[in-house]
Coordinates of C-alpha atoms in Angstrom, one line a residue:
M55 CA 2.3 33.7 15.2
T56 CA 0.8 30.3 16.8
Q57 CA 3.1 27.4 18.4
V58 CA 1.8 24.1 17.3
E59 CA 3.1 22.3 20.3
L60 CA 3.9 18.2 19.1
P61 CA 3.9 15.6 21.4
R62 CA 6.3 15.3 23.9
N63 CA 9.4 12.8 22.6
T64 CA 12.1 14.3 25.2
P65 CA 15.3 12.3 25.6
P66 CA 15.5 10.0 29.3
E67 CA 16.6 11.6 31.3
D68 CA 14.2 13.7 30.9
N69 CA 11.1 11.4 30.1
R70 CA 10.2 10.1 34.2
S71 CA 8.6 13.1 35.2
G72 CA 6.7 13.6 31.6
N73 CA 5.9 10.2 31.8
Q74 CA 3.9 9.8 34.9
T75 CA 2.0 12.9 33.8
V76 CA 0.5 11.6 30.8
V77 CA 0.2 7.6 31.0
Q78 CA -2.1 8.7 33.7
K79 CA -4.5 9.7 31.5
H80 CA -4.9 6.4 29.6
P81 CA -6.0 3.0 31.2
K82 CA -3.1 0.2 31.2
A83 CA -4.4 -1.4 27.9
W84 CA -7.3 -0.7 25.3
K85 CA -10.3 -2.6 25.5
W86 CA -12.1 -4.2 22.3
Y87 CA -14.7 -2.1 21.1
D88 CA -11.9 1.3 21.9
Y89 CA -10.9 -0.1 18.5
F90 CA -14.3 0.8 16.9
T91 CA -14.4 4.6 18.5
F92 CA -12.2 7.0 17.7
N93 CA -8.8 6.9 19.7
T94 CA -6.2 8.5 19.1
D95 CA -3.5 6.2 19.9
H96 CA -0.9 5.5 16.5
K97 CA -1.2 1.8 17.3
V98 CA -5.0 1.6 16.9
I99 CA -5.3 3.6 13.6
G100 CA -2.6 1.3 12.4
L101 CA -4.5 -1.8 13.3
Q102 CA -8.6 -0.2 12.5
Y103 CA -6.5 1.0 8.9
L104 CA -5.1 -2.6 7.9
V105 CA -8.3 -4.3 9.3
T106 CA -10.9 -1.8 7.7
A107 CA -9.0 -2.2 4.8
F108 CA -8.8 -6.3 4.2
V109 CA -12.7 -6.3 4.6
F110 CA -12.8 -3.9 1.4
Y111 CA -9.7 -6.0 -0.1
L112 CA -13.0 -9.0 0.2
I113 CA -15.2 -7.0 -0.8
G114 CA -13.2 -5.7 -4.2
G115 CA -11.5 -9.6 -4.3
L116 CA -15.4 -10.1 -4.7
M117 CA -15.9 -8.9 -7.4
A118 CA -12.3 -9.8 -9.0
V119 CA -14.4 -13.7 -8.5
V120 CA -17.4 -12.8 -10.2
M121 CA -16.0 -11.2 -13.0
R122 CA -13.5 -14.0 -13.9
A123 CA -16.6 -16.3 -13.5
E124 CA -18.5 -13.6 -16.9
L125 CA -15.1 -14.7 -18.4
A126 CA -14.8 -18.2 -18.3
T127 CA -17.5 -18.1 -21.6
P128 CA -17.1 -15.8 -24.1
D129 CA -20.7 -14.9 -23.7
A130 CA -22.3 -12.4 -20.7
D131 CA -24.2 -15.3 -19.1
L132 CA -23.8 -14.9 -15.5
I133 CA -24.5 -10.9 -15.0
D134 CA -25.3 -7.6 -16.5
P135 CA -22.8 -6.2 -19.0
N136 CA -23.7 -3.1 -17.1
L137 CA -23.6 -4.3 -13.8
Y138 CA -19.7 -5.8 -15.0
N139 CA -19.0 -2.5 -15.8
A140 CA -19.9 -1.2 -12.4
F141 CA -17.4 -4.2 -10.8
M142 CA -15.2 -3.4 -12.8
T143 CA -14.8 -0.2 -11.6
N144 CA -15.2 -0.3 -7.9
H145 CA -13.0 -3.7 -8.1
G146 CA -9.8 -1.6 -8.6
T147 CA -11.4 1.9 -7.5
I148 CA -11.2 -0.3 -4.0
M149 CA -8.5 -2.6 -4.4
I150 CA -6.6 0.6 -4.5
F151 CA -8.0 3.0 -2.6
L152 CA -9.4 1.3 -0.1
W153 CA -7.7 -2.0 0.4
I154 CA -3.8 -1.1 -0.8
V155 CA -3.0 2.4 0.2
P156 CA -4.6 1.9 3.3
S157 CA -3.0 -0.4 4.0
A158 CA 0.9 0.1 3.6
I159 CA 0.7 3.7 3.9
G160 CA -2.1 4.2 7.3
G161 CA -2.2 0.9 8.3
F162 CA 1.5 -0.4 8.3
G163 CA 2.9 3.7 8.0
N164 CA 0.8 4.7 11.7
Y165 CA 1.7 1.5 13.5
L166 CA 5.3 1.8 12.8
V167 CA 6.8 4.8 12.4
P168 CA 6.8 5.9 16.1
L169 CA 7.4 2.9 17.5
M170 CA 10.7 2.9 14.9
I171 CA 11.8 6.2 15.3
G172 CA 11.1 5.7 19.2
A173 CA 8.2 8.0 19.8
R174 CA 5.1 8.4 21.9
D175 CA 2.4 8.2 18.8
M176 CA 2.0 10.8 15.5
A177 CA 2.4 14.4 15.5
F178 CA -1.0 16.0 15.1
P179 CA -2.8 12.2 16.9
K180 CA -7.4 13.8 16.4
L181 CA -5.6 14.3 12.4
N182 CA -4.4 11.4 12.5
A183 CA -7.6 9.9 13.5
I184 CA -10.0 11.9 10.9
A185 CA -7.7 10.5 8.2
F186 CA -8.4 7.4 9.2
W187 CA -12.6 8.0 9.5
L188 CA -12.5 9.4 6.5
N189 CA -12.5 5.9 4.8
P190 CA -15.8 4.3 6.0
P191 CA -17.8 6.8 4.5
A192 CA -15.9 7.0 1.5
G193 CA -16.4 2.9 1.2
L194 CA -20.5 3.4 2.4
L195 CA -20.6 5.9 -0.8
L196 CA -19.2 3.5 -3.3
A197 CA -21.7 1.1 -1.6
A198 CA -24.8 3.9 -2.3
S199 CA -23.4 4.1 -5.5
F200 CA -25.3 0.8 -6.8
I201 CA -28.2 1.5 -5.6
F202 CA -28.1 3.4 -9.1
G203 CA -26.9 0.8 -11.2
G204 CA -22.6 1.9 -9.5
S205 CA -20.3 4.0 -11.8
Q206 CA -19.7 2.5 -14.6
S207 CA -16.8 4.0 -16.1
G208 CA -13.6 2.3 -14.9
W209 CA -11.6 3.9 -12.3
T210 CA -10.2 6.8 -14.9
A211 CA -13.3 7.9 -15.0
Y212 CA -12.5 9.0 -18.5
P213 CA -14.9 11.8 -20.0
P214 CA -16.7 11.4 -21.7
L215 CA -17.8 8.5 -20.8
S216 CA -17.8 9.5 -17.4
L217 CA -20.6 12.5 -18.4
V218 CA -22.6 10.2 -20.2
T219 CA -23.4 7.2 -17.8
A220 CA -25.2 6.5 -14.7
N221 CA -24.4 10.1 -13.2
T222 CA -25.7 10.1 -9.4
A223 CA -23.3 7.2 -9.2
Q224 CA -20.7 8.7 -11.2
S225 CA -20.8 11.5 -8.3
L226 CA -20.8 10.1 -5.0
W227 CA -18.0 7.8 -6.5
I228 CA -16.2 11.5 -7.1
L229 CA -17.4 12.4 -3.4
A230 CA -15.4 8.6 -1.8
I231 CA -13.0 9.3 -3.5
V232 CA -12.7 13.3 -3.4
L233 CA -12.9 11.8 0.5
V234 CA -9.8 8.9 0.7
G235 CA -7.7 11.4 -1.1
T236 CA -8.5 14.1 1.5
S237 CA -7.3 11.4 4.3
S238 CA -3.9 10.2 2.2
I239 CA -3.4 14.4 2.3
L240 CA -4.5 14.2 6.1
G241 CA -2.0 11.4 6.6
S242 CA 0.7 12.1 4.9
L243 CA 1.1 15.9 6.3
N244 CA 1.6 13.9 10.0
F245 CA 4.2 11.3 8.4
V246 CA 5.9 14.0 6.9
I247 CA 6.5 16.1 10.7
T248 CA 7.2 13.4 12.9
I249 CA 9.5 11.6 11.1
W250 CA 11.0 15.3 10.4
K251 CA 11.1 16.2 13.6
M252 CA 10.3 13.0 16.9
K253 CA 12.7 10.6 15.9
V254 CA 14.5 9.9 18.6
P255 CA 18.0 13.0 20.1
S256 CA 20.4 9.5 19.9
M257 CA 18.9 7.9 16.3
K258 CA 21.0 9.5 12.9
W259 CA 19.7 10.2 9.9
D260 CA 21.0 7.5 8.8
Q261 CA 19.8 4.8 11.6
L262 CA 16.5 6.1 10.2
P263 CA 14.8 2.1 9.5
L264 CA 14.6 2.0 5.5
F265 CA 10.8 1.7 5.6
C266 CA 10.5 5.3 7.0
W267 CA 12.7 7.0 4.8
A268 CA 10.2 5.0 2.2
I269 CA 6.8 6.9 4.2
M270 CA 8.5 9.5 3.5
A271 CA 8.9 9.4 -0.1
T272 CA 5.9 8.3 -0.3
S273 CA 4.2 11.1 1.7
V274 CA 5.8 13.8 0.4
L275 CA 4.5 12.2 -3.2
A276 CA 0.9 12.2 -2.2
L277 CA 1.2 15.7 -1.1
L278 CA 2.7 16.7 -4.5
S279 CA 0.4 15.1 -6.6
T280 CA -3.5 14.2 -4.4
P281 CA -4.7 17.8 -4.5
V282 CA -3.8 17.6 -8.9
L283 CA -6.5 14.3 -8.4
A284 CA -8.3 16.5 -6.4
A285 CA -8.9 19.3 -8.5
G286 CA -9.7 17.0 -11.7
L287 CA -12.5 15.2 -9.6
V288 CA -13.8 18.4 -9.0
L289 CA -13.9 19.7 -12.3
L290 CA -16.2 16.5 -13.4
L291 CA -18.2 16.6 -10.9
F292 CA -19.7 20.7 -11.6
D293 CA -19.5 18.4 -15.3
I294 CA -21.7 16.3 -14.7
N295 CA -24.4 18.3 -11.9
F296 CA -24.0 22.3 -12.6
G297 CA -23.7 22.3 -16.0
T298 CA -20.5 23.2 -16.4
S299 CA -18.6 22.1 -19.7
F300 CA -14.8 22.0 -18.7
F301 CA -14.6 18.5 -20.1
K302 CA -17.9 18.2 -22.6
P303 CA -16.0 17.8 -26.0
D304 CA -19.4 19.7 -27.7
A305 CA -19.0 22.5 -25.4
G306 CA -16.1 23.3 -26.2
G307 CA -14.1 21.0 -23.2
N308 CA -10.7 19.3 -23.4
V309 CA -10.5 15.1 -22.4
V310 CA -7.1 15.8 -22.7
I311 CA -6.5 17.8 -20.2
Y312 CA -8.4 15.8 -17.5
Q313 CA -6.4 13.2 -18.1
H314 CA -3.5 14.9 -17.7
L315 CA -4.8 15.8 -14.4
F316 CA -5.7 12.2 -13.0
W317 CA -2.5 10.3 -14.7
F318 CA -0.3 13.3 -12.5
Y319 CA -1.5 12.2 -9.8
S320 CA -2.6 7.9 -10.7
H321 CA 1.1 7.4 -11.9
P322 CA 2.8 8.1 -8.8
A323 CA 0.1 6.0 -7.4
V324 CA 1.7 3.5 -8.2
Y325 CA 4.7 4.5 -6.2
L326 CA 2.0 5.4 -3.1
M327 CA 0.9 2.3 -3.6
I328 CA 4.7 0.1 -4.2
L329 CA 7.0 2.8 -2.0
P330 CA 5.8 1.2 1.8
I331 CA 5.7 -1.6 0.6
F332 CA 9.3 -1.7 -0.8
G333 CA 10.2 -0.3 2.8
I334 CA 8.6 -3.6 4.5
M335 CA 11.1 -6.0 2.6
S336 CA 13.8 -3.9 3.4
E337 CA 13.0 -4.1 6.8
V338 CA 11.6 -8.6 6.6
I339 CA 14.5 -9.5 4.0
P340 CA 17.7 -8.2 6.4
V341 CA 15.2 -9.5 9.7
H342 CA 15.0 -13.3 8.2
A343 CA 18.3 -13.7 6.0
R344 CA 20.5 -12.8 9.9
K345 CA 22.6 -10.2 7.7
S346 CA 23.3 -6.6 7.5
I347 CA 20.6 -4.7 4.6
F348 CA 23.0 -4.3 1.5
G349 CA 23.6 -0.7 0.7
Y350 CA 21.7 1.0 3.1
K351 CA 22.0 4.6 1.2
A352 CA 21.5 3.7 -1.9
I353 CA 18.1 2.0 -0.7
A354 CA 17.4 4.5 1.1
Y355 CA 18.2 7.7 -1.3
S356 CA 16.4 5.0 -4.2
S357 CA 13.4 6.1 -2.5
L358 CA 13.7 9.7 -2.2
A359 CA 14.7 9.8 -6.3
I360 CA 11.9 7.1 -7.0
C361 CA 9.2 10.3 -5.8
V362 CA 10.9 12.7 -7.7
V363 CA 11.5 10.9 -11.3
G364 CA 7.8 9.4 -10.7
L365 CA 6.0 13.2 -11.2
F366 CA 7.5 13.1 -14.6
V367 CA 6.3 9.6 -16.2
W368 CA 2.5 10.0 -16.9
V369 CA 2.0 10.8 -20.2
H370 CA 3.2 7.3 -21.1
H371 CA -0.2 6.6 -20.1
M372 CA -1.0 8.5 -23.0
F373 CA 1.2 7.3 -25.5
T374 CA -2.3 7.1 -27.9
S375 CA -4.4 9.9 -26.6
G376 CA -2.7 12.4 -29.8
T377 CA 0.6 13.1 -27.8
P378 CA 2.7 15.1 -30.0
G379 CA 6.1 13.3 -30.9
W380 CA 8.7 15.2 -28.2
M381 CA 6.3 14.4 -26.0
R382 CA 6.1 10.8 -26.2
M383 CA 10.0 10.3 -26.7
F384 CA 10.9 12.9 -23.4
F385 CA 8.5 10.2 -21.4
T386 CA 9.7 7.5 -23.3
I387 CA 13.3 7.9 -21.3
S388 CA 11.7 9.6 -18.0
T389 CA 9.8 6.6 -18.1
L390 CA 13.0 3.2 -18.4
I391 CA 14.8 6.8 -15.9
V392 CA 12.4 5.7 -13.2
A393 CA 13.1 1.9 -12.8
V394 CA 17.5 2.6 -12.0
P395 CA 16.1 3.4 -8.4
T396 CA 14.3 0.8 -8.3
G397 CA 16.6 -1.7 -9.3
V398 CA 18.9 -0.2 -7.3
K399 CA 16.8 -1.4 -4.5
I400 CA 16.5 -5.2 -5.9
F401 CA 19.7 -5.0 -6.8
G402 CA 20.0 -4.4 -2.9
W403 CA 17.7 -7.4 -1.7
V404 CA 19.4 -10.3 -3.9
A405 CA 22.7 -9.0 -2.6
T406 CA 21.3 -8.9 1.1
L407 CA 19.9 -12.3 1.2
W408 CA 23.1 -13.6 -1.0
G409 CA 25.4 -15.6 1.2
G410 CA 22.4 -14.9 4.3
K411 CA 21.5 -18.0 6.9
I412 CA 18.3 -17.0 5.6
R413 CA 14.4 -18.6 7.7
F414 CA 11.9 -19.8 5.3
T415 CA 9.2 -18.3 7.6
T416 CA 6.3 -17.3 5.6
A417 CA 6.6 -13.3 5.8
M418 CA 10.3 -14.2 4.4
L419 CA 7.9 -16.5 1.4
F420 CA 6.1 -14.0 1.0
A421 CA 8.9 -11.3 0.3
L422 CA 10.8 -13.3 -2.4
G423 CA 7.4 -14.3 -3.7
L424 CA 7.1 -10.9 -4.2
L425 CA 10.9 -10.1 -5.6
S426 CA 10.3 -12.3 -8.0
M427 CA 6.5 -11.6 -9.1
F428 CA 7.7 -7.3 -8.9
V429 CA 10.8 -8.3 -11.6
M430 CA 8.0 -10.1 -14.0
G431 CA 4.9 -6.6 -13.4
G432 CA 9.1 -4.4 -14.1
L433 CA 10.3 -5.5 -16.5
S434 CA 6.8 -5.5 -18.5
G435 CA 6.3 -1.8 -17.2
V436 CA 9.7 -1.2 -18.9
T437 CA 7.8 -3.2 -22.4
M438 CA 5.1 -1.0 -22.1
G439 CA 6.9 2.5 -21.3
T440 CA 8.2 3.0 -24.8
A441 CA 6.1 4.6 -26.9
P442 CA 5.8 2.1 -30.3
F443 CA 5.1 -0.8 -27.6
D444 CA 2.7 0.7 -25.9
M445 CA 0.6 1.6 -28.4
H446 CA 0.5 -2.2 -30.0
V447 CA -0.8 -3.2 -26.3
H448 CA -2.6 0.3 -25.4
D449 CA -6.0 -0.9 -23.4
T450 CA -5.4 -5.0 -24.3
Y451 CA -5.1 -6.8 -21.6
Y452 CA -1.3 -7.3 -21.4
V453 CA -1.9 -3.7 -19.4
V454 CA -4.1 -6.1 -16.6
G455 CA -1.8 -8.7 -16.4
H456 CA 1.0 -5.7 -16.7
F457 CA -0.7 -4.0 -12.6
H458 CA -1.6 -6.7 -11.6
Y459 CA 1.9 -8.5 -11.3
V460 CA 2.8 -5.3 -9.9
L461 CA 0.5 -4.8 -7.7
F462 CA -0.7 -7.7 -6.3
G463 CA 2.5 -10.1 -6.8
G464 CA 3.9 -6.6 -5.4
S465 CA 1.3 -5.1 -3.4
V466 CA 0.0 -7.2 -2.0
F467 CA 2.7 -9.8 -1.2
G468 CA 4.3 -7.0 0.6
I469 CA 0.9 -6.1 2.7
Y470 CA 1.1 -10.2 3.6
S471 CA 4.5 -10.6 4.2
G472 CA 4.5 -7.3 6.5
I473 CA 1.2 -8.9 8.1
Y474 CA 3.1 -12.4 9.4
H475 CA 6.1 -10.4 10.2
W476 CA 4.7 -8.1 12.9
F477 CA 1.6 -9.7 13.9
P478 CA 3.9 -10.9 16.9
K479 CA 4.3 -7.3 17.5
M480 CA 0.7 -5.8 17.2
T481 CA -1.3 -8.8 19.3
G482 CA 2.1 -10.6 21.2
R483 CA 1.4 -14.5 19.4
M484 CA 2.5 -16.4 16.7
V485 CA 1.4 -17.1 13.7
N486 CA 0.0 -20.3 12.6
E487 CA 3.2 -21.3 10.2
T488 CA 2.2 -24.2 8.4
L489 CA -1.4 -22.3 7.1
G490 CA 0.7 -19.2 6.3
R491 CA 3.0 -21.9 3.8
I492 CA -0.4 -22.9 2.4
H493 CA -1.1 -19.3 2.2
F494 CA 2.0 -18.6 0.3
I495 CA 1.2 -21.3 -2.2
L496 CA -1.8 -20.7 -2.6
T497 CA -1.0 -17.5 -3.5
F498 CA 2.0 -17.3 -5.3
I499 CA -0.2 -20.8 -7.4
G500 CA -3.3 -18.3 -8.1
T501 CA -1.1 -15.7 -8.9
N502 CA 0.4 -16.9 -11.6
L503 CA -2.0 -18.8 -13.1
T504 CA -4.4 -15.7 -12.8
F505 CA -2.3 -12.9 -14.8
L506 CA 0.4 -14.8 -16.6
P507 CA -2.1 -16.1 -19.2
M508 CA -3.0 -12.2 -19.8
H509 CA 0.2 -11.2 -20.9
E510 CA -0.8 -13.2 -23.9
L511 CA -4.0 -12.4 -24.5
G512 CA -2.7 -8.5 -24.7
L513 CA -0.4 -9.7 -27.5
Q514 CA -2.7 -11.4 -29.4
G515 CA -5.3 -8.9 -29.3
M516 CA -8.5 -9.3 -26.5
P517 CA -9.1 -5.9 -25.0
R518 CA -9.5 -4.8 -21.4
R519 CA -12.8 -3.8 -19.9
V520 CA -14.9 -6.2 -22.1
A521 CA -17.2 -8.8 -20.1
M522 CA -18.1 -10.7 -23.6
Y523 CA -15.2 -11.4 -26.2
D524 CA -14.5 -13.5 -29.6
P525 CA -13.7 -17.1 -29.0
Q526 CA -10.5 -17.7 -29.9
F527 CA -9.8 -16.3 -26.4
V528 CA -11.8 -18.8 -24.3
S529 CA -8.4 -21.0 -23.4
L530 CA -6.6 -18.9 -21.6
N531 CA -9.4 -17.0 -20.4
Q532 CA -10.7 -20.2 -18.5
I533 CA -7.3 -20.5 -17.2
C534 CA -7.6 -17.2 -15.9
T535 CA -10.7 -18.4 -13.8
I536 CA -9.9 -22.0 -12.3
G537 CA -6.6 -19.0 -11.5
A538 CA -9.2 -16.3 -9.9
Y539 CA -11.2 -19.5 -7.7
V540 CA -7.8 -20.7 -6.8
L541 CA -6.7 -16.8 -4.9
A542 CA -9.8 -16.6 -3.1
V543 CA -9.7 -20.1 -2.0
S544 CA -6.4 -19.0 -0.1
V545 CA -7.7 -16.1 1.7
I546 CA -9.6 -19.2 4.1
P547 CA -6.3 -19.9 5.7
F548 CA -4.4 -16.0 6.0
T549 CA -8.2 -15.5 7.9
I550 CA -8.6 -18.5 9.8
N551 CA -4.7 -18.4 11.0
I552 CA -5.2 -14.5 12.0
L553 CA -7.9 -14.9 13.7
W554 CA -6.9 -18.1 15.5
S555 CA -3.6 -17.1 16.6
W556 CA -5.0 -14.2 17.7
V557 CA -7.2 -15.7 20.5
A558 CA -4.6 -18.8 21.0
G559 CA -1.9 -18.3 19.4
A560 CA 1.9 -19.1 21.4
K561 CA 3.1 -16.6 22.9
A562 CA 5.7 -14.0 20.6
G563 CA 7.8 -12.5 23.2
D564 CA 8.8 -9.3 23.1
N565 CA 11.3 -9.5 19.4
P566 CA 10.7 -13.6 18.5
W567 CA 12.3 -12.7 15.2
N568 CA 15.9 -11.3 17.7
A569 CA 15.3 -8.0 15.3
L570 CA 17.3 -4.2 15.7
T571 CA 14.8 -1.6 15.1
L572 CA 13.2 0.2 17.9
E573 CA 9.9 -1.6 17.6
W574 CA 10.9 -5.0 19.2
T575 CA 12.5 -3.1 22.3
T576 CA 9.3 -3.1 23.6
S577 CA 6.2 -5.2 25.4
S578 CA 4.1 -7.3 22.7
P579 CA 1.8 -5.6 22.0
P580 CA 3.6 -2.8 23.3
L581 CA 1.9 0.1 25.7
I582 CA 0.0 3.2 24.8
E583 CA 2.6 5.2 25.4
N584 CA 4.8 2.4 23.3
W585 CA 7.7 2.6 26.2
E586 CA 8.3 3.7 30.2
E587 CA 11.2 5.1 28.9
L588 CA 12.1 6.8 25.6
P589 CA 15.1 4.1 24.0
V590 CA 18.6 5.3 23.5
V591 CA 19.7 4.3 19.8
T592 CA 23.0 1.9 20.2
H593 CA 23.5 0.8 16.8
G594 CA 21.7 1.0 13.0
P595 CA 18.8 -1.1 12.5
Y596 CA 20.6 -3.7 10.1
D597 CA 23.8 -4.6 12.1
Y598 CA 23.4 -8.1 12.2
G599 CA 26.2 -10.4 12.8
L600 CA 28.2 -7.7 14.3
N601 CA 27.6 -9.1 17.8
H602 CA 26.6 -6.4 19.9
S603 CA 23.7 -7.0 22.6
L604 CA 19.8 -6.8 21.4
E605 CA 18.7 -4.6 24.5
V606 CA 17.9 -1.1 24.5
Q607 CA 20.5 1.2 26.4
P608 CA 21.0 1.8 28.8
S609 CA 17.8 3.6 31.1
A610 CA 15.2 2.2 28.5
A611 CA 16.6 -1.6 29.5
T612 CA 15.5 -1.8 33.0
Q613 CA 11.9 -0.5 32.8
V614 CA 11.4 -2.4 29.3
G615 CA 12.7 -6.3 30.0
A616 CA 13.4 -6.1 26.3

């Protein structure tokens, strides 16, 4: 049996001799061009994920602005309806597979997990780099699909529509999703092994930061669900190109089986996009509230509960697909159950804020914004989890409003909160808080203007995924369009802030927030091997107000100078 050797993560008394060997392999710091290469440093890979994903976010966001401009009037007077369909399909695809998932898991996960558990790198650094470099080709495939008209069947790619529209573009779309799915599987395997095997010996499991618990649950969920989507898409690819009939109704195929394969992954995909964000929330709130997290174990175990229960709720997306009554009842109940562990987290965060010495930094403002809007999205999700109501609003704008409150108000606000919180650690510079607050205000207003009226549009019966609509819906659509413009403008102060602060922001120091997790015990930005000597955990990650030293103990402190 082959023995797999993991990167060294020895106790402090052993790492002086070991470090000398490893550090000599690297320069003292990476140059700017190292960030464009096949680099195996987890921090470089984390930043590669974040920057690349933000570029895709701008592309997907531009598509959204064009679609909202089209919907400002009932007629198709700006772009061709076929191009609208292509923008609609690829907007959803890019935002999910190339923005939220890679930035939340690949970006923050890669950058933070080894630092938070006291490891020098991920368990499999080369596999980690391969996982990232699968993403740019996937983006290029999506771009290339527009040469052939672009995939136009929605991000669900339901057959038979996906079998009869723009076949070459649809095939390129499938290959792109298979690539990012492979990336997700490789990355998830790496996270599980890294967290399980490489945390410093002095860190007990109940001292593991909640972000790491969230990444662990996310990774297990991705490993169990992603291969199912890949199988469904490969069968669809065969139907389109090689004459098979797995999903062709006129040749004996079954389209509902595809829906099961798709949603077995794609509902858990919501948790892939939100669980890491929950982890970010659990790190940002106690630091900026200066208070110990309320219900550490409940929040940690609720991540695992969401991982398990989340695998048994997918059919609530298919209540209108001829599902039998017993199935509707079972999945209504399981969908309502999954709200319980989510509610546990929200209760824990609110209780942490209660009585805290809150610092209204930009990171905290985005965390609070997330809290309010995710509750809104969660409540509308509960309504849609019940079969009778879901069948009333299925495929209407109510659905669009709901999932944008969850994924934009939840995931994107969480990503922004994480960027503002860890930017000093990543760059050694502070962000400009004034520009950050302007960014938050514009984003908060724009989000509500864009997505809140969509609930009313859905209740009035406006279908989603259409370029033309009944004139009775024009007023609410124009409000949504104005909101989308505000959201587009909100990116400008953020981009200026990040670029300017990276170059000329105030020096951050090693621990500007006086936080207690291990990533703040090394320099900002961290050394290539993270620490001269590995830290020793002497207190819990959220022990605020317990009057202990913020420095690492004992030997690492002399080297790191924290």
